[in-house]
Amino acid sequence: MLSEPTGSVTGAGALLSILRDGQARTRAELVQLTGLARSTVSQRLDALLTHQWIVPATDAISSGGRPATAFAFNQGARVVAAADLGATHARVAVTDLASNVLVERTADLPIDRGPEMTLGWLVDTLKELLVETGGQLCGVGVGLPGPVEHISGRPVNPPIMPGWDGFPVPEWLGSRLGAPVLVDNDVNIMALGEHWAARPEVEHLVFVKIGTGIGCGIISERRLHRGAQGAAGDIGHIRVTSAAEVICRCGNAGCLEAVAGGASIASQLRNAGIHAENSRDVVGLVRAGNTQAVQFIRQAGREIGDVLASIVNFFNPSVIVIGGDIAEAGEHVLAGVREVIYSRSLPLATQHLSIRATELGDRAGVIGAAVMVIEAVLAPEAVDLVVNS
């Protein structure tokens, strides 16, 4: 939830930021909050009303005389398209400006079939969903399962995405959907979604996705930390001693993903004579009580916990959230992660540390992709450009 700004308010966008907390306010209350002249507040409210960013609240507020009109943020003013594209499946949604999902769809969609086929399916699907919901599209958010240069929105040497390197995803989608497009790594958008919808009060959070691969998103001081080029959090390719001779999909040997990712666990099960093609098969075996699958999952949790213990000592988060397909295995993977973190990290760093499964589940990515767009579209300077155009 956004806090009320203090100090001077310079435009209509900053006024909207105040109203985004969900509380309706009268002109007089906004004058008191901002220190602006009543005429200035009225002028900016009129601009926001014209563009439907706000609406008069249902109930007028009375202080004994004529009831004063209160104004509230109009979360239905625009719609947002969001897509979470994983290694083997996709989830697509249309949300309002409060990230409430209006309609969604899922599909098995191998990312390795290339950008044009994958994004072509995404365009067709989004157009169908937009017809269902109606509303004015203000932006599109997309998460990809590989490194993304955040400024350009282009994938950079993604290990499991042949043909995607340098592909102009924002431009390709934007020209077909008629709206601005923002692209990020899938784990970053999951971290955004989990923080926004489930834990907005947490200042320092690490979201770990354990799916076909492994990665993490970092929330620092309630903001997503991407690093200089957008590569922060790529823990799946940290070298671990137990995987010294194992070749990873990235071409290096000894990566965490090569021993603890869903694809690796499925491979270990196949080597043991147990049918498992992917992460979902692994989880299915665990839920069915397969002893070997449980052992492999628990050990994967320990391997991941070993890497996270260093991150806990370095970054000192207050919450670690575990998501992705393998997180559906529940306490088995969490137990392995906790076992190593609490034994290997400094007591001061772990005394209030919470390690939990995601609350949003498979929806974390599409919620986060929507949030990425919402925060850009409703930034005060962006709103000012719209109302002043």
GROMACS .gro file of C-alpha atoms in nm:
model
  389
    1MET     CA    1   0.000   0.000   0.000
    2LEU     CA    2   0.129   0.344  -0.088
    3SER     CA    3   0.193   0.589   0.194
    4GLU     CA    4   0.074   0.947   0.176
    5PRO     CA    5   0.343   1.179   0.041
    6THR     CA    6   0.466   1.463   0.251
    7GLY     CA    7   0.591   1.801   0.142
    8SER     CA    8   0.488   1.976  -0.177
    9VAL     CA    9   0.268   1.816  -0.442
   10THR     CA   10   0.357   1.938  -0.788
   11GLY     CA   11   0.098   1.785  -1.021
   12ALA     CA   12  -0.218   1.585  -1.072
   13GLY     CA   13  -0.014   1.263  -1.070
   14ALA     CA   14   0.106   1.324  -0.716
   15LEU     CA   15  -0.254   1.393  -0.610
   16LEU     CA   16  -0.355   1.059  -0.762
   17SER     CA   17  -0.079   0.888  -0.564
   18ILE     CA   18  -0.248   0.999  -0.244
   19LEU     CA   19  -0.584   0.858  -0.354
   20ARG     CA   20  -0.437   0.524  -0.462
   21ASP     CA   21  -0.440   0.401  -0.102
   22GLY     CA   22  -0.810   0.327  -0.145
   23GLN     CA   23  -0.939   0.596   0.092
   24ALA     CA   24  -1.183   0.852  -0.047
   25ARG     CA   25  -1.105   1.214   0.037
   26THR     CA   26  -1.276   1.549  -0.001
   27ARG     CA   27  -1.123   1.860  -0.154
   28ALA     CA   28  -1.073   2.004   0.193
   29GLU     CA   29  -0.884   1.695   0.308
   30LEU     CA   30  -0.662   1.705   0.001
   31VAL     CA   31  -0.593   2.076   0.055
   32GLN     CA   32  -0.487   1.997   0.412
   33LEU     CA   33  -0.269   1.703   0.306
   34THR     CA   34  -0.091   1.882   0.022
   35GLY     CA   35  -0.076   2.244   0.136
   36LEU     CA   36  -0.200   2.350  -0.208
   37ALA     CA   37  -0.462   2.618  -0.269
   38ARG     CA   38  -0.820   2.491  -0.296
   39SER     CA   39  -0.842   2.621  -0.654
   40THR     CA   40  -0.528   2.428  -0.750
   41VAL     CA   41  -0.658   2.106  -0.593
   42SER     CA   42  -0.993   2.154  -0.772
   43GLN     CA   43  -0.818   2.208  -1.105
   44ARG     CA   44  -0.615   1.890  -1.067
   45LEU     CA   45  -0.912   1.688  -0.950
   46ASP     CA   46  -1.103   1.804  -1.258
   47ALA     CA   47  -0.816   1.685  -1.479
   48LEU     CA   48  -0.813   1.345  -1.310
   49LEU     CA   49  -1.192   1.320  -1.340
   50THR     CA   50  -1.175   1.403  -1.711
   51HIS     CA   51  -0.937   1.114  -1.770
   52GLN     CA   52  -1.139   0.889  -1.536
   53TRP     CA   53  -0.843   0.823  -1.305
   54ILE     CA   54  -1.073   0.911  -1.015
   55VAL     CA   55  -1.448   0.902  -0.952
   56PRO     CA   56  -1.677   1.067  -0.697
   57ALA     CA   57  -1.714   0.831  -0.403
   58THR     CA   58  -2.051   0.669  -0.348
   59ASP     CA   59  -2.112   0.826  -0.009
   60ALA     CA   60  -2.086   1.199   0.045
   61ILE     CA   61  -1.924   1.315   0.368
   62SER     CA   62  -2.120   1.551   0.591
   63SER     CA   63  -1.989   1.771   0.871
   64GLY     CA   64  -2.323   1.925   0.954
   65GLY     CA   65  -2.377   2.142   0.649
   66ARG     CA   66  -2.410   2.042   0.285
   67PRO     CA   67  -2.238   1.704   0.227
   68ALA     CA   68  -1.895   1.736   0.067
   69THR     CA   69  -1.810   1.516  -0.228
   70ALA     CA   70  -1.525   1.274  -0.173
   71PHE     CA   71  -1.309   1.139  -0.452
   72ALA     CA   72  -1.161   0.791  -0.489
   73PHE     CA   73  -0.914   0.617  -0.718
   74ASN     CA   74  -1.088   0.450  -1.011
   75GLN     CA   75  -0.918   0.113  -1.033
   76GLY     CA   76  -1.134   0.027  -1.333
   77ALA     CA   77  -1.017   0.325  -1.538
   78ARG     CA   78  -0.789   0.108  -1.751
   79VAL     CA   79  -0.699  -0.258  -1.789
   80VAL     CA   80  -0.355  -0.422  -1.790
   81ALA     CA   81  -0.244  -0.729  -1.984
   82ALA     CA   82  -0.001  -0.958  -1.802
   83ALA     CA   83   0.188  -1.272  -1.907
   84ASP     CA   84   0.410  -1.510  -1.714
   85LEU     CA   85   0.593  -1.726  -1.968
   86GLY     CA   86   0.777  -2.019  -1.812
   87ALA     CA   87   1.000  -2.286  -1.961
   88THR     CA   88   0.711  -2.518  -2.042
   89HIS     CA   89   0.385  -2.338  -1.963
   90ALA     CA   90   0.228  -1.994  -1.958
   91ARG     CA   91  -0.029  -1.797  -1.763
   92VAL     CA   92  -0.193  -1.488  -1.914
   93ALA     CA   93  -0.432  -1.245  -1.747
   94VAL     CA   94  -0.608  -0.912  -1.776
   95THR     CA   95  -0.628  -0.709  -1.454
   96ASP     CA   96  -0.760  -0.378  -1.332
   97LEU     CA   97  -0.536  -0.103  -1.192
   98ALA     CA   98  -0.538  -0.265  -0.849
   99SER     CA   99  -0.398  -0.590  -0.999
  100ASN     CA  100  -0.727  -0.775  -0.950
  101VAL     CA  101  -0.746  -1.052  -1.210
  102LEU     CA  102  -1.051  -1.004  -1.434
  103VAL     CA  103  -0.991  -1.300  -1.664
  104GLU     CA  104  -0.701  -1.541  -1.717
  105ARG     CA  105  -0.587  -1.841  -1.917
  106THR     CA  106  -0.315  -2.104  -1.885
  107ALA     CA  107  -0.153  -2.327  -2.145
  108ASP     CA  108   0.134  -2.567  -2.197
  109LEU     CA  109   0.372  -2.357  -2.404
  110PRO     CA  110   0.737  -2.460  -2.455
  111ILE     CA  111   0.948  -2.145  -2.459
  112ASP     CA  112   1.210  -2.315  -2.677
  113ARG     CA  113   0.989  -2.311  -2.984
  114GLY     CA  114   1.109  -1.956  -3.047
  115PRO     CA  115   0.995  -1.598  -2.996
  116GLU     CA  116   0.761  -1.544  -3.290
  117MET     CA  117   0.553  -1.859  -3.236
  118THR     CA  118   0.540  -1.802  -2.859
  119LEU     CA  119   0.461  -1.432  -2.877
  120GLY     CA  120   0.217  -1.489  -3.163
  121TRP     CA  121   0.019  -1.718  -2.934
  122LEU     CA  122   0.041  -1.453  -2.661
  123VAL     CA  123  -0.096  -1.180  -2.890
  124ASP     CA  124  -0.389  -1.396  -3.002
  125THR     CA  125  -0.469  -1.498  -2.645
  126LEU     CA  126  -0.451  -1.145  -2.507
  127LYS     CA  127  -0.677  -1.013  -2.782
  128GLU     CA  128  -0.936  -1.275  -2.692
  129LEU     CA  129  -0.916  -1.188  -2.323
  130LEU     CA  130  -0.937  -0.815  -2.393
  131VAL     CA  131  -1.256  -0.870  -2.593
  132GLU     CA  132  -1.400  -1.055  -2.291
  133THR     CA  133  -1.316  -0.780  -2.043
  134GLY     CA  134  -1.347  -0.465  -2.251
  135GLY     CA  135  -1.179  -0.156  -2.110
  136GLN     CA  136  -0.892   0.058  -2.232
  137LEU     CA  137  -0.557  -0.121  -2.238
  138CYS     CA  138  -0.284   0.092  -2.082
  139GLY     CA  139   0.010  -0.147  -2.095
  140VAL     CA  140   0.141  -0.502  -2.118
  141GLY     CA  141   0.375  -0.673  -1.871
  142VAL     CA  142   0.568  -0.990  -1.961
  143GLY     CA  143   0.792  -1.219  -1.758
  144LEU     CA  144   1.046  -1.443  -1.938
  145PRO     CA  145   1.239  -1.741  -1.796
  146GLY     CA  146   1.585  -1.603  -1.862
  147PRO     CA  147   1.810  -1.297  -1.822
  148VAL     CA  148   1.647  -0.977  -1.946
  149GLU     CA  149   1.814  -0.639  -1.992
  150HIS     CA  150   1.553  -0.432  -1.814
  151ILE     CA  151   1.610  -0.104  -1.999
  152SER     CA  152   1.556  -0.258  -2.344
  153GLY     CA  153   1.332  -0.549  -2.239
  154ARG     CA  154   1.540  -0.785  -2.455
  155PRO     CA  155   1.655  -1.133  -2.346
  156VAL     CA  156   2.033  -1.171  -2.320
  157ASN     CA  157   2.184  -1.515  -2.393
  158PRO     CA  158   1.896  -1.704  -2.224
  159PRO     CA  159   2.015  -2.065  -2.171
  160ILE     CA  160   1.679  -2.235  -2.232
  161MET     CA  161   1.540  -1.997  -2.494
  162PRO     CA  162   1.700  -2.069  -2.835
  163GLY     CA  163   1.638  -1.792  -3.085
  164TRP     CA  164   1.543  -1.536  -2.819
  165ASP     CA  165   1.879  -1.365  -2.768
  166GLY     CA  166   1.836  -0.994  -2.835
  167PHE     CA  167   1.482  -1.037  -2.969
  168PRO     CA  168   1.292  -0.702  -2.951
  169VAL     CA  169   1.005  -0.832  -2.737
  170PRO     CA  170   0.859  -0.490  -2.637
  171GLU     CA  171   0.859  -0.358  -2.993
  172TRP     CA  172   0.721  -0.680  -3.144
  173LEU     CA  173   0.435  -0.703  -2.896
  174GLY     CA  174   0.370  -0.329  -2.878
  175SER     CA  175   0.318  -0.295  -3.252
  176ARG     CA  176   0.056  -0.572  -3.244
  177LEU     CA  177  -0.126  -0.479  -2.923
  178GLY     CA  178  -0.111  -0.100  -2.952
  179ALA     CA  179   0.018  -0.041  -2.598
  180PRO     CA  180   0.355   0.002  -2.424
  181VAL     CA  181   0.521  -0.325  -2.319
  182LEU     CA  182   0.748  -0.388  -2.020
  183VAL     CA  183   0.952  -0.709  -1.995
  184ASP     CA  184   1.144  -0.858  -1.704
  185ASN     CA  185   1.280  -1.186  -1.574
  186ASP     CA  186   1.001  -1.416  -1.453
  187VAL     CA  187   1.139  -1.436  -1.099
  188ASN     CA  188   1.150  -1.058  -1.066
  189ILE     CA  189   0.782  -1.029  -1.153
  190MET     CA  190   0.698  -1.308  -0.908
  191ALA     CA  191   0.880  -1.117  -0.634
  192LEU     CA  192   0.684  -0.803  -0.726
  193GLY     CA  193   0.355  -0.989  -0.720
  194GLU     CA  194   0.417  -1.162  -0.390
  195HIS     CA  195   0.531  -0.841  -0.222
  196TRP     CA  196   0.247  -0.627  -0.362
  197ALA     CA  197  -0.041  -0.864  -0.292
  198ALA     CA  198   0.069  -1.067   0.009
  199ARG     CA  199   0.343  -0.886   0.204
  200PRO     CA  200   0.343  -0.510   0.126
  201GLU     CA  201   0.465  -0.427   0.476
  202VAL     CA  202   0.790  -0.623   0.434
  203GLU     CA  203   1.092  -0.409   0.347
  204HIS     CA  204   1.345  -0.683   0.266
  205LEU     CA  205   1.224  -0.998   0.090
  206VAL     CA  206   1.378  -1.268  -0.128
  207PHE     CA  207   1.154  -1.468  -0.360
  208VAL     CA  208   1.303  -1.797  -0.478
  209LYS     CA  209   1.154  -1.976  -0.777
  210ILE     CA  210   1.227  -2.347  -0.795
  211GLY     CA  211   1.093  -2.474  -1.124
  212THR     CA  212   1.269  -2.616  -1.426
  213GLY     CA  213   1.546  -2.375  -1.324
  214ILE     CA  214   1.619  -2.171  -1.012
  215GLY     CA  215   1.632  -1.795  -0.961
  216CYS     CA  216   1.546  -1.529  -0.707
  217GLY     CA  217   1.396  -1.184  -0.699
  218ILE     CA  218   1.514  -0.931  -0.441
  219ILE     CA  219   1.294  -0.671  -0.273
  220SER     CA  220   1.504  -0.411  -0.088
  221GLU     CA  221   1.340  -0.124   0.100
  222ARG     CA  222   1.012  -0.229  -0.066
  223ARG     CA  223   1.157  -0.189  -0.417
  224LEU     CA  224   1.266  -0.453  -0.665
  225HIS     CA  225   1.644  -0.465  -0.694
  226ARG     CA  226   1.749  -0.555  -1.048
  227GLY     CA  227   2.117  -0.464  -1.039
  228ALA     CA  228   2.309  -0.268  -1.301
  229GLN     CA  229   2.180  -0.453  -1.609
  230GLY     CA  230   1.893  -0.655  -1.466
  231ALA     CA  231   2.088  -0.970  -1.379
  232ALA     CA  232   2.059  -0.956  -0.998
  233GLY     CA  233   1.931  -1.272  -0.830
  234ASP     CA  234   2.051  -1.535  -1.077
  235ILE     CA  235   2.137  -1.786  -0.804
  236GLY     CA  236   2.069  -2.089  -1.023
  237HIS     CA  237   2.413  -2.051  -1.176
  238ILE     CA  238   2.610  -2.011  -0.856
  239ARG     CA  239   2.867  -2.290  -0.833
  240VAL     CA  240   2.810  -2.547  -0.559
  241THR     CA  241   3.059  -2.812  -0.448
  242SER     CA  242   2.815  -3.102  -0.471
  243ALA     CA  243   2.769  -3.035  -0.844
  244ALA     CA  244   3.136  -2.991  -0.932
  245GLU     CA  245   3.128  -3.227  -1.232
  246VAL     CA  246   2.765  -3.179  -1.340
  247ILE     CA  247   2.719  -2.984  -1.664
  248CYS     CA  248   2.448  -2.720  -1.652
  249ARG     CA  249   2.228  -2.608  -1.942
  250CYS     CA  250   2.420  -2.281  -1.943
  251GLY     CA  251   2.737  -2.471  -2.043
  252ASN     CA  252   2.919  -2.435  -1.712
  253ALA     CA  253   2.978  -2.711  -1.461
  254GLY     CA  254   2.865  -2.715  -1.100
  255CYS     CA  255   2.564  -2.480  -1.110
  256LEU     CA  256   2.301  -2.504  -0.835
  257GLU     CA  257   2.032  -2.552  -1.101
  258ALA     CA  258   2.215  -2.859  -1.232
  259VAL     CA  259   2.152  -3.050  -0.908
  260ALA     CA  260   1.847  -2.885  -0.752
  261GLY     CA  261   1.628  -2.759  -1.038
  262GLY     CA  262   1.313  -2.943  -1.139
  263ALA     CA  263   1.468  -3.075  -1.461
  264SER     CA  264   1.761  -3.214  -1.263
  265ILE     CA  265   1.539  -3.386  -1.006
  266ALA     CA  266   1.330  -3.541  -1.286
  267SER     CA  267   1.651  -3.668  -1.446
  268GLN     CA  268   1.766  -3.818  -1.116
  269LEU     CA  269   1.434  -4.000  -1.084
  270ARG     CA  270   1.457  -4.136  -1.438
  271ASN     CA  271   1.807  -4.262  -1.363
  272ALA     CA  272   1.653  -4.445  -1.067
  273GLY     CA  273   1.398  -4.609  -1.297
  274ILE     CA  274   1.106  -4.381  -1.204
  275HIS     CA  275   0.914  -4.201  -1.480
  276ALA     CA  276   0.938  -3.821  -1.446
  277GLU     CA  277   0.960  -3.579  -1.739
  278ASN     CA  278   0.940  -3.243  -1.563
  279SER     CA  279   0.885  -3.050  -1.239
  280ARG     CA  280   0.514  -3.128  -1.229
  281ASP     CA  281   0.583  -3.501  -1.252
  282VAL     CA  282   0.826  -3.468  -0.961
  283VAL     CA  283   0.564  -3.295  -0.747
  284GLY     CA  284   0.306  -3.554  -0.843
  285LEU     CA  285   0.537  -3.832  -0.723
  286VAL     CA  286   0.601  -3.650  -0.394
  287ARG     CA  287   0.229  -3.604  -0.335
  288ALA     CA  288   0.176  -3.972  -0.409
  289GLY     CA  289   0.425  -4.057  -0.136
  290ASN     CA  290   0.711  -4.183  -0.353
  291THR     CA  291   0.999  -4.220  -0.107
  292GLN     CA  292   1.277  -4.154  -0.358
  293ALA     CA  293   1.109  -3.841  -0.493
  294VAL     CA  294   1.071  -3.711  -0.138
  295GLN     CA  295   1.440  -3.776  -0.068
  296PHE     CA  296   1.549  -3.597  -0.388
  297ILE     CA  297   1.323  -3.300  -0.313
  298ARG     CA  298   1.450  -3.273   0.042
  299GLN     CA  299   1.813  -3.282  -0.080
  300ALA     CA  300   1.737  -3.019  -0.343
  301GLY     CA  301   1.603  -2.800  -0.062
  302ARG     CA  302   1.930  -2.846   0.126
  303GLU     CA  303   2.137  -2.752  -0.180
  304ILE     CA  304   1.928  -2.438  -0.232
  305GLY     CA  305   1.944  -2.362   0.140
  306ASP     CA  306   2.324  -2.376   0.124
  307VAL     CA  307   2.330  -2.097  -0.135
  308LEU     CA  308   2.056  -1.900   0.041
  309ALA     CA  309   2.249  -1.914   0.370
  310SER     CA  310   2.517  -1.696   0.210
  311ILE     CA  311   2.249  -1.460   0.079
  312VAL     CA  312   2.092  -1.437   0.425
  313ASN     CA  313   2.429  -1.344   0.574
  314PHE     CA  314   2.493  -1.090   0.299
  315PHE     CA  315   2.150  -0.932   0.248
  316ASN     CA  316   1.969  -1.007   0.577
  317PRO     CA  317   1.611  -1.036   0.446
  318SER     CA  318   1.322  -1.069   0.689
  319VAL     CA  319   1.124  -1.304   0.462
  320ILE     CA  320   1.221  -1.573   0.212
  321VAL     CA  321   0.935  -1.689  -0.008
  322ILE     CA  322   0.964  -2.016  -0.199
  323GLY     CA  323   0.762  -2.044  -0.521
  324GLY     CA  324   0.765  -2.220  -0.857
  325ASP     CA  325   0.645  -2.570  -0.948
  326ILE     CA  326   0.870  -2.750  -0.699
  327ALA     CA  327   0.728  -2.537  -0.415
  328GLU     CA  328   0.406  -2.732  -0.467
  329ALA     CA  329   0.586  -3.021  -0.296
  330GLY     CA  330   0.517  -2.828   0.025
  331GLU     CA  331   0.702  -2.887   0.350
  332HIS     CA  332   0.948  -3.136   0.200
  333VAL     CA  333   1.138  -2.871   0.006
  334LEU     CA  334   1.088  -2.604   0.276
  335ALA     CA  335   1.229  -2.836   0.542
  336GLY     CA  336   1.549  -2.886   0.343
  337VAL     CA  337   1.589  -2.512   0.286
  338ARG     CA  338   1.526  -2.425   0.652
  339GLU     CA  339   1.754  -2.699   0.782
  340VAL     CA  340   2.063  -2.551   0.614
  341ILE     CA  341   1.981  -2.180   0.641
  342TYR     CA  342   1.923  -2.191   1.016
  343SER     CA  343   2.241  -2.394   1.073
  344ARG     CA  344   2.470  -2.199   0.838
  345SER     CA  345   2.357  -1.835   0.874
  346LEU     CA  346   2.445  -1.592   1.150
  347PRO     CA  347   2.205  -1.593   1.448
  348LEU     CA  348   2.142  -1.220   1.416
  349ALA     CA  349   2.036  -1.266   1.053
  350THR     CA  350   1.798  -1.553   1.129
  351GLN     CA  351   1.643  -1.461   1.463
  352HIS     CA  352   1.338  -1.304   1.296
  353LEU     CA  353   1.369  -1.468   0.954
  354SER     CA  354   1.055  -1.626   0.808
  355ILE     CA  355   1.083  -1.890   0.535
  356ARG     CA  356   0.747  -1.961   0.373
  357ALA     CA  357   0.577  -2.093   0.061
  358THR     CA  358   0.422  -1.841  -0.177
  359GLU     CA  359   0.070  -1.725  -0.093
  360LEU     CA  360  -0.016  -1.641  -0.455
  361GLY     CA  361   0.097  -1.971  -0.602
  362ASP     CA  362   0.095  -1.979  -0.983
  363ARG     CA  363  -0.058  -1.631  -0.996
  364ALA     CA  364   0.245  -1.452  -0.851
  365GLY     CA  365   0.394  -1.395  -1.197
  366VAL     CA  366   0.091  -1.242  -1.368
  367ILE     CA  367   0.016  -1.026  -1.064
  368GLY     CA  368   0.375  -0.904  -1.066
  369ALA     CA  369   0.372  -0.839  -1.442
  370ALA     CA  370   0.059  -0.629  -1.392
  371VAL     CA  371   0.214  -0.444  -1.098
  372MET     CA  372   0.520  -0.360  -1.311
  373VAL     CA  373   0.291  -0.189  -1.563
  374ILE     CA  374   0.065  -0.026  -1.303
  375GLU     CA  375   0.357   0.135  -1.121
  376ALA     CA  376   0.490   0.274  -1.450
  377VAL     CA  377   0.153   0.398  -1.580
  378LEU     CA  378   0.049   0.555  -1.248
  379ALA     CA  379   0.384   0.712  -1.165
  380PRO     CA  380   0.313   1.083  -1.098
  381GLU     CA  381   0.518   1.202  -1.394
  382ALA     CA  382   0.343   0.957  -1.630
  383VAL     CA  383  -0.002   1.068  -1.514
  384ASP     CA  384   0.099   1.433  -1.554
  385LEU     CA  385   0.199   1.366  -1.915
  386VAL     CA  386  -0.143   1.214  -1.986
  387VAL     CA  387  -0.354   1.486  -1.821
  388ASN     CA  388  -0.145   1.767  -1.969
  389SER     CA  389  -0.142   1.628  -2.324
   0.00000   0.00000   0.00000
